[in-house]
PDB file of C-alpha atoms in Angstrom:
ATOM      1  CA  ALA A   1      22.600 -64.857 -67.469  1.00 58.00           C
ATOM      2  CA  LYS A   2      21.507 -62.620 -65.017  1.00 47.00           C
ATOM      3  CA  GLN A   3      22.537 -59.901 -66.757  1.00 50.00           C
ATOM      4  CA  ALA A   4      20.687 -60.776 -70.079  1.00 51.00           C
ATOM      5  CA  HIS A   5      17.682 -61.639 -68.757  1.00 46.00           C
ATOM      6  CA  SER A   6      17.670 -57.524 -67.677  1.00 46.00           C
ATOM      7  CA  ILE A   7      18.422 -56.397 -70.655  1.00 48.00           C
ATOM      8  CA  THR A   8      15.885 -58.895 -73.089  1.00 50.00           C
ATOM      9  CA  THR A   9      13.117 -57.243 -70.352  1.00 44.00           C
ATOM     10  CA  MET A  10      13.850 -54.285 -71.432  1.00 46.00           C
ATOM     11  CA  ALA A  11      14.173 -54.479 -74.621  1.00 51.00           C
ATOM     12  CA  SER A  12      10.664 -55.870 -75.000  1.00 51.00           C
ATOM     13  CA  ALA A  13       9.480 -53.111 -72.325  1.00 50.00           C
ATOM     14  CA  GLN A  14      10.551 -51.464 -75.518  1.00 51.00           C
ATOM     15  CA  ARG A  15       9.416 -52.760 -77.642  1.00 58.00           C
ATOM     16  CA  ILE A  16       6.197 -52.728 -75.873  1.00 56.00           C
ATOM     17  CA  SER A  17       5.739 -49.384 -75.884  1.00 54.00           C
ATOM     18  CA  VAL A  18       7.060 -48.003 -79.289  1.00 56.00           C
ATOM     19  CA  ALA A  19       4.438 -50.515 -80.079  1.00 61.00           C
ATOM     20  CA  LEU A  20       1.461 -49.017 -78.736  1.00 59.00           C
ATOM     21  CA  VAL A  21       2.221 -45.146 -79.687  1.00 53.00           C
ATOM     22  CA  ALA A  22       2.300 -46.786 -82.520  1.00 61.00           C
ATOM     23  CA  LEU A  23      -1.234 -47.704 -82.063  1.00 61.00           C
ATOM     24  CA  CYS A  24      -2.122 -44.367 -80.760  1.00 56.00           C
ATOM     25  CA  PHE A  25      -0.506 -42.065 -83.688  1.00 50.00           C
ATOM     26  CA  LEU A  26      -2.367 -44.720 -86.300  1.00 56.00           C
ATOM     27  CA  GLN A  27      -5.768 -44.075 -83.722  1.00 58.00           C
ATOM     28  CA  SER A  28      -5.271 -40.572 -83.387  1.00 51.00           C
ATOM     29  CA  LEU A  29      -5.183 -40.217 -87.468  1.00 48.00           C
ATOM     30  CA  LEU A  30      -8.104 -41.895 -88.194  1.00 50.00           C
ATOM     31  CA  SER A  31     -10.304 -39.981 -86.077  1.00 49.00           C
ATOM     32  CA  CYS A  32      -9.007 -36.706 -84.454  1.00 45.00           C
ATOM     33  CA  SER A  33     -10.388 -36.656 -81.486  1.00 43.00           C
ATOM     34  CA  SER A  34     -11.886 -37.849 -78.235  1.00 41.00           C
ATOM     35  CA  PHE A  35     -13.935 -39.544 -76.958  1.00 39.00           C
ATOM     36  CA  THR A  36     -16.877 -39.584 -73.951  1.00 40.00           C
ATOM     37  CA  ALA A  37     -19.145 -42.083 -72.978  1.00 38.00           C
ATOM     38  CA  THR A  38     -23.308 -40.975 -73.742  1.00 38.00           C
ATOM     39  CA  PRO A  39     -26.382 -43.773 -73.009  1.00 40.00           C
ATOM     40  CA  ILE A  40     -27.041 -45.680 -76.175  1.00 37.00           C
ATOM     41  CA  SER A  41     -28.953 -43.938 -78.965  1.00 39.00           C
ATOM     42  CA  PRO A  42     -30.583 -46.260 -81.748  1.00 39.00           C
ATOM     43  CA  THR A  43     -28.609 -48.426 -83.561  1.00 41.00           C
ATOM     44  CA  THR A  44     -28.766 -48.797 -86.684  1.00 41.00           C
ATOM     45  CA  VAL A  45     -29.245 -52.086 -88.999  1.00 44.00           C
ATOM     46  CA  LYS A  46     -28.532 -52.604 -92.194  1.00 43.00           C
ATOM     47  CA  THR A  47     -28.724 -56.025 -94.284  1.00 44.00           C
ATOM     48  CA  GLY A  48     -26.191 -58.325 -96.147  1.00 52.00           C
ATOM     49  CA  PRO A  49     -25.364 -59.836 -99.095  1.00 50.00           C
ATOM     50  CA  ASN A  50     -27.015 -63.034 -98.063  1.00 55.00           C
ATOM     51  CA  ASN A  51     -30.012 -61.809 -95.579  1.00 51.00           C
ATOM     52  CA  GLN A  52     -27.693 -61.158 -91.957  1.00 57.00           C
ATOM     53  CA  LEU A  53     -28.422 -58.708 -90.633  1.00 60.00           C
ATOM     54  CA  ILE A  54     -24.961 -56.785 -90.007  1.00 56.00           C
ATOM     55  CA  HIS A  55     -25.334 -54.258 -86.822  1.00 54.00           C
ATOM     56  CA  ARG A  56     -23.789 -51.003 -86.322  1.00 51.00           C
ATOM     57  CA  SER A  57     -24.121 -48.353 -83.478  1.00 48.00           C
ATOM     58  CA  SER A  58     -23.883 -45.355 -82.962  1.00 45.00           C
ATOM     59  CA  ARG A  59     -23.692 -44.990 -78.786  1.00 45.00           C
ATOM     60  CA  LEU A  60     -20.448 -42.744 -78.382  1.00 40.00           C
ATOM     61  CA  ALA A  61     -20.563 -39.515 -78.484  1.00 37.00           C
ATOM     62  CA  SER A  62     -17.830 -37.690 -79.999  1.00 37.00           C
ATOM     63  CA  THR A  63     -15.822 -34.093 -79.464  1.00 39.00           C
ATOM     64  CA  THR A  64     -13.154 -32.532 -81.001  1.00 41.00           C
ATOM     65  CA  THR A  65     -10.074 -31.226 -80.671  1.00 45.00           C
ATOM     66  CA  ASP A  66      -8.370 -28.090 -79.288  1.00 50.00           C
ATOM     67  CA  GLY A  67      -5.969 -28.476 -82.820  1.00 53.00           C
ATOM     68  CA  ASP A  68      -3.242 -28.050 -81.286  1.00 55.00           C
ATOM     69  CA  GLY A  69      -0.545 -31.142 -79.286  1.00 61.00           C
ATOM     70  CA  SER A  70      -1.007 -31.513 -76.773  1.00 70.00           C
ATOM     71  CA  SER A  71      -4.292 -33.101 -77.239  1.00 81.00           C
ATOM     72  CA  PHE A  72      -2.554 -36.640 -79.273  1.00 78.00           C
ATOM     73  CA  LEU A  73       0.209 -35.866 -76.371  1.00 82.00           C
ATOM     74  CA  ASP A  74      -2.840 -36.737 -73.701  1.00 84.00           C
ATOM     75  CA  ASN A  75      -4.292 -39.730 -75.122  1.00 84.00           C
ATOM     76  CA  VAL A  76      -0.361 -41.567 -75.875  1.00 86.00           C
ATOM     77  CA  THR A  77       0.415 -40.660 -72.478  1.00 89.00           C
ATOM     78  CA  LYS A  78      -3.545 -41.489 -70.966  1.00 91.00           C
ATOM     79  CA  THR A  79      -3.696 -43.735 -73.685  1.00 92.00           C
ATOM     80  CA  TYR A  80       0.028 -46.294 -72.742  1.00 92.00           C
ATOM     81  CA  ASP A  81      -1.461 -45.515 -68.899  1.00 94.00           C
ATOM     82  CA  ILE A  82      -4.270 -47.794 -69.728  1.00 96.00           C
ATOM     83  CA  PHE A  83      -2.307 -50.368 -70.947  1.00 95.00           C
ATOM     84  CA  GLN A  84      -0.549 -50.249 -68.123  1.00 95.00           C
ATOM     85  CA  LYS A  85      -2.844 -51.008 -66.011  1.00 96.00           C
ATOM     86  CA  ALA A  86      -4.683 -53.290 -68.312  1.00 97.00           C
ATOM     87  CA  ARG A  87      -1.436 -55.381 -67.749  1.00 96.00           C
ATOM     88  CA  SER A  88      -0.769 -54.598 -63.471  1.00 97.00           C
ATOM     89  CA  ASP A  89      -4.030 -56.576 -63.258  1.00 97.00           C
ATOM     90  CA  GLY A  90      -3.111 -59.130 -64.912  1.00 97.00           C
ATOM     91  CA  TYR A  91      -4.978 -59.032 -68.835  1.00 97.00           C
ATOM     92  CA  ASP A  92      -2.012 -60.743 -71.641  1.00 96.00           C
ATOM     93  CA  PHE A  93      -0.366 -58.584 -74.502  1.00 95.00           C
ATOM     94  CA  LYS A  94      -3.161 -58.732 -77.016  1.00 95.00           C
ATOM     95  CA  GLN A  95      -5.959 -58.089 -74.457  1.00 97.00           C
ATOM     96  CA  SER A  96      -4.023 -55.372 -72.313  1.00 96.00           C
ATOM     97  CA  THR A  97      -3.723 -53.366 -75.975  1.00 95.00           C
ATOM     98  CA  ALA A  98      -7.455 -53.974 -76.070  1.00 96.00           C
ATOM     99  CA  ILE A  99      -8.517 -52.242 -73.275  1.00 97.00           C
ATOM    100  CA  ALA A 100      -6.240 -49.384 -74.222  1.00 96.00           C
ATOM    101  CA  LEU A 101      -7.463 -48.511 -77.570  1.00 95.00           C
ATOM    102  CA  ALA A 102     -10.876 -48.599 -76.077  1.00 96.00           C
ATOM    103  CA  GLY A 103      -9.516 -45.377 -74.498  1.00 94.00           C
ATOM    104  CA  GLU A 104     -12.292 -44.222 -71.458  1.00 94.00           C
ATOM    105  CA  TYR A 105     -16.293 -45.551 -71.697  1.00 96.00           C
ATOM    106  CA  ASP A 106     -19.054 -46.767 -69.372  1.00 97.00           C
ATOM    107  CA  ALA A 107     -17.813 -49.994 -69.441  1.00 97.00           C
ATOM    108  CA  ASP A 108     -21.521 -50.489 -67.610  1.00 98.00           C
ATOM    109  CA  ALA A 109     -23.141 -49.788 -70.324  1.00 98.00           C
ATOM    110  CA  VAL A 110     -21.630 -51.424 -73.180  1.00 98.00           C
ATOM    111  CA  LYS A 111     -21.409 -55.113 -71.156  1.00 98.00           C
ATOM    112  CA  ALA A 112     -25.678 -53.717 -71.972  1.00 98.00           C
ATOM    113  CA  GLU A 113     -24.715 -53.022 -75.758  1.00 98.00           C
ATOM    114  CA  ILE A 114     -22.482 -56.758 -75.979  1.00 98.00           C
ATOM    115  CA  GLU A 115     -25.436 -58.208 -73.991  1.00 98.00           C
ATOM    116  CA  GLU A 116     -28.846 -56.604 -76.123  1.00 98.00           C
ATOM    117  CA  GLN A 117     -26.814 -58.009 -79.568  1.00 98.00           C
ATOM    118  CA  ILE A 118     -26.136 -61.498 -78.123  1.00 98.00           C
ATOM    119  CA  ASP A 119     -29.738 -62.439 -76.775  1.00 98.00           C
ATOM    120  CA  SER A 120     -30.838 -59.852 -80.826  1.00 97.00           C
ATOM    121  CA  ALA A 121     -30.620 -63.806 -82.898  1.00 97.00           C
ATOM    122  CA  PRO A 122     -29.529 -67.121 -82.231  1.00 97.00           C
ATOM    123  CA  CYS A 123     -26.124 -66.932 -84.444  1.00 98.00           C
ATOM    124  CA  VAL A 124     -24.136 -63.222 -84.284  1.00 98.00           C
ATOM    125  CA  MET A 125     -20.929 -62.672 -85.017  1.00 98.00           C
ATOM    126  CA  PHE A 126     -18.447 -60.036 -84.102  1.00 98.00           C
ATOM    127  CA  THR A 127     -16.795 -58.875 -86.722  1.00 98.00           C
ATOM    128  CA  TRP A 128     -14.314 -56.807 -89.033  1.00 96.00           C
ATOM    129  CA  GLU A 129     -15.102 -56.468 -92.039  1.00 95.00           C
ATOM    130  CA  ALA A 130     -11.615 -56.611 -93.224  1.00 95.00           C
ATOM    131  CA  SER A 131     -11.040 -59.409 -91.204  1.00 96.00           C
ATOM    132  CA  PRO A 132      -9.892 -62.639 -93.198  1.00 97.00           C
ATOM    133  CA  ALA A 133     -10.918 -64.697 -90.620  1.00 97.00           C
ATOM    134  CA  CYS A 134     -14.209 -63.588 -89.672  1.00 98.00           C
ATOM    135  CA  LYS A 135     -14.696 -63.757 -94.239  1.00 97.00           C
ATOM    136  CA  LYS A 136     -13.625 -67.246 -93.491  1.00 97.00           C
ATOM    137  CA  ALA A 137     -16.250 -67.564 -90.511  1.00 97.00           C
ATOM    138  CA  ILE A 138     -19.409 -66.430 -92.877  1.00 97.00           C
ATOM    139  CA  LYS A 139     -18.427 -68.060 -96.259  1.00 96.00           C
ATOM    140  CA  TYR A 140     -18.401 -71.218 -93.104  1.00 94.00           C
ATOM    141  CA  LEU A 141     -21.733 -69.973 -91.997  1.00 96.00           C
ATOM    142  CA  ASP A 142     -23.273 -69.140 -95.492  1.00 96.00           C
ATOM    143  CA  VAL A 143     -22.556 -72.192 -96.754  1.00 93.00           C
ATOM    144  CA  ALA A 144     -24.001 -74.677 -94.831  1.00 92.00           C
ATOM    145  CA  GLY A 145     -27.577 -72.299 -94.477  1.00 94.00           C
ATOM    146  CA  ALA A 146     -26.962 -71.022 -91.369  1.00 96.00           C
ATOM    147  CA  LYS A 147     -29.229 -67.334 -90.147  1.00 96.00           C
ATOM    148  CA  TYR A 148     -27.034 -65.131 -87.993  1.00 97.00           C
ATOM    149  CA  LYS A 149     -26.137 -61.470 -87.548  1.00 98.00           C
ATOM    150  CA  VAL A 150     -23.352 -59.652 -88.159  1.00 98.00           C
ATOM    151  CA  VAL A 151     -21.911 -56.970 -85.325  1.00 98.00           C
ATOM    152  CA  ARG A 152     -19.181 -55.209 -86.791  1.00 97.00           C
ATOM    153  CA  LEU A 153     -16.822 -53.698 -84.524  1.00 97.00           C
ATOM    154  CA  ASP A 154     -15.057 -51.464 -87.339  1.00 96.00           C
ATOM    155  CA  ASP A 155     -17.656 -49.322 -88.055  1.00 90.00           C
ATOM    156  CA  PRO A 156     -17.079 -46.951 -86.540  1.00 93.00           C
ATOM    157  CA  TRP A 157     -13.530 -48.249 -85.039  1.00 94.00           C
ATOM    158  CA  GLU A 158     -14.334 -45.311 -81.906  1.00 94.00           C
ATOM    159  CA  ASP A 159     -17.542 -47.980 -81.073  1.00 95.00           C
ATOM    160  CA  GLY A 160     -16.696 -50.885 -81.986  1.00 97.00           C
ATOM    161  CA  ASN A 161     -13.490 -50.575 -79.889  1.00 97.00           C
ATOM    162  CA  PRO A 162     -15.209 -50.506 -76.069  1.00 98.00           C
ATOM    163  CA  ILE A 163     -17.498 -53.610 -78.063  1.00 98.00           C
ATOM    164  CA  ARG A 164     -14.126 -55.839 -77.749  1.00 97.00           C
ATOM    165  CA  ALA A 165     -12.595 -54.574 -75.184  1.00 98.00           C
ATOM    166  CA  GLU A 166     -15.592 -56.026 -72.860  1.00 98.00           C
ATOM    167  CA  LEU A 167     -15.831 -58.917 -75.562  1.00 98.00           C
ATOM    168  CA  GLY A 168     -11.705 -59.771 -74.424  1.00 97.00           C
ATOM    169  CA  LYS A 169     -13.036 -60.067 -70.829  1.00 97.00           C
ATOM    170  CA  LYS A 170     -16.469 -61.441 -71.851  1.00 97.00           C
ATOM    171  CA  VAL A 171     -15.186 -64.452 -73.079  1.00 97.00           C
ATOM    172  CA  GLY A 172     -11.146 -64.483 -72.763  1.00 96.00           C
ATOM    173  CA  ARG A 173     -10.276 -63.479 -75.793  1.00 95.00           C
ATOM    174  CA  SER A 174     -11.097 -59.689 -77.381  1.00 94.00           C
ATOM    175  CA  SER A 175      -9.746 -62.074 -81.078  1.00 94.00           C
ATOM    176  CA  VAL A 176     -12.609 -61.432 -83.890  1.00 97.00           C
ATOM    177  CA  PRO A 177     -14.749 -63.357 -84.693  1.00 98.00           C
ATOM    178  CA  CYS A 178     -16.113 -63.827 -81.529  1.00 98.00           C
ATOM    179  CA  ILE A 179     -20.114 -65.862 -82.203  1.00 98.00           C
ATOM    180  CA  PHE A 180     -22.083 -66.726 -80.138  1.00 98.00           C
ATOM    181  CA  ILE A 181     -25.141 -69.898 -80.659  1.00 98.00           C
ATOM    182  CA  GLY A 182     -27.907 -69.036 -78.731  1.00 97.00           C
ATOM    183  CA  GLY A 183     -26.442 -67.067 -76.422  1.00 97.00           C
ATOM    184  CA  GLU A 184     -23.033 -68.813 -75.652  1.00 97.00           C
ATOM    185  CA  TYR A 185     -20.206 -68.857 -76.959  1.00 98.00           C
ATOM    186  CA  VAL A 186     -18.356 -70.600 -79.471  1.00 98.00           C
ATOM    187  CA  GLY A 187     -15.314 -69.436 -80.157  1.00 97.00           C
ATOM    188  CA  GLY A 188     -14.227 -67.960 -83.610  1.00 97.00           C
ATOM    189  CA  PHE A 189     -13.238 -68.985 -86.497  1.00 97.00           C
ATOM    190  CA  ASP A 190     -10.407 -72.048 -86.526  1.00 95.00           C
ATOM    191  CA  GLY A 191     -10.317 -71.308 -82.181  1.00 93.00           C
ATOM    192  CA  GLY A 192     -10.973 -70.689 -79.058  1.00 93.00           C
ATOM    193  CA  VAL A 193     -10.797 -70.995 -75.272  1.00 92.00           C
ATOM    194  CA  GLY A 194     -11.368 -74.731 -73.991  1.00 88.00           C
ATOM    195  CA  ASP A 195     -13.672 -77.216 -75.643  1.00 90.00           C
ATOM    196  CA  GLU A 196     -16.406 -75.831 -74.874  1.00 90.00           C
ATOM    197  CA  SER A 197     -15.326 -72.735 -77.683  1.00 96.00           C
ATOM    198  CA  PRO A 198     -13.205 -74.438 -80.264  1.00 97.00           C
ATOM    199  CA  GLY A 199     -14.495 -72.468 -83.308  1.00 97.00           C
ATOM    200  CA  ILE A 200     -16.665 -72.695 -85.726  1.00 97.00           C
ATOM    201  CA  LEU A 201     -14.261 -74.786 -88.381  1.00 96.00           C
ATOM    202  CA  GLU A 202     -13.744 -77.700 -85.505  1.00 96.00           C
ATOM    203  CA  MET A 203     -17.130 -77.562 -84.215  1.00 96.00           C
ATOM    204  CA  ALA A 204     -17.856 -78.070 -87.996  1.00 95.00           C
ATOM    205  CA  PHE A 205     -15.386 -80.740 -88.458  1.00 94.00           C
ATOM    206  CA  LYS A 206     -16.985 -82.641 -85.861  1.00 94.00           C
ATOM    207  CA  GLY A 207     -20.271 -82.457 -86.366  1.00 93.00           C
ATOM    208  CA  THR A 208     -21.498 -80.672 -83.814  1.00 95.00           C
ATOM    209  CA  LEU A 209     -21.625 -76.895 -85.771  1.00 96.00           C
ATOM    210  CA  ARG A 210     -25.556 -77.993 -87.329  1.00 95.00           C
ATOM    211  CA  GLU A 211     -26.637 -79.606 -84.339  1.00 95.00           C
ATOM    212  CA  LYS A 212     -26.043 -77.005 -82.014  1.00 96.00           C
ATOM    213  CA  LEU A 213     -27.643 -74.422 -85.122  1.00 97.00           C
ATOM    214  CA  MET A 214     -30.250 -76.736 -85.660  1.00 96.00           C
ATOM    215  CA  ALA A 215     -31.426 -76.423 -81.938  1.00 96.00           C
ATOM    216  CA  VAL A 216     -31.130 -72.765 -81.593  1.00 97.00           C
ATOM    217  CA  GLY A 217     -33.684 -71.942 -84.537  1.00 96.00           C
ATOM    218  CA  ALA A 218     -30.187 -70.655 -86.501  1.00 96.00           C
ATOM    219  CA  LEU A 219     -30.242 -73.196 -88.957  1.00 92.00           C
ATOM    220  CA  ASP A 220     -33.868 -75.385 -90.392  1.00 84.00           C
ATOM    221  CA  ALA A 221     -33.948 -79.197 -90.600  1.00 70.00           C
TER     222      ALA A 221
END
């Protein structure tokens, strides 16, 4: 039994390693550059189809790689090391992956940007544009007639990944959407981390979503 458990554990570790290498490879294909943190620079805010604000950050600067395979291998090794450290720090697989994909960044600057965004509107939603859960959350808030701000974490990914990693540390959940009402985390679309943040779907069923939105001025009486 012990031998079987050991084999299972080893196989699991190998799968994690393969998954991380694949993620690193994909990330390198999407953006063949290594990133260094810089002070927060001016941001761009766009208006969405339902008058919601869509924020795009340009916080991180990039420096191109030297063009040979060593840069890619270094990035893979560094990403895996970051993942392993996150796991040893007690984070679960999903949060550790988010931290690994974020790479090296200025944590204080990212935390400050998160707080700035949370405080910038009565209802703020951190999203990925292609995420089904994010699309549902936007649809439900539109149906409710809510006023909200969308902060995209995929435009570009290199800016959004550090924000997602720090959001996960802050609220205990790395999934998107990550929704704040009146500065308080309320969960995502259909899940959260506790009774106080069950997600807006459960809040709508309980009748607390409209009440909370109205209390902070994100919904007209």
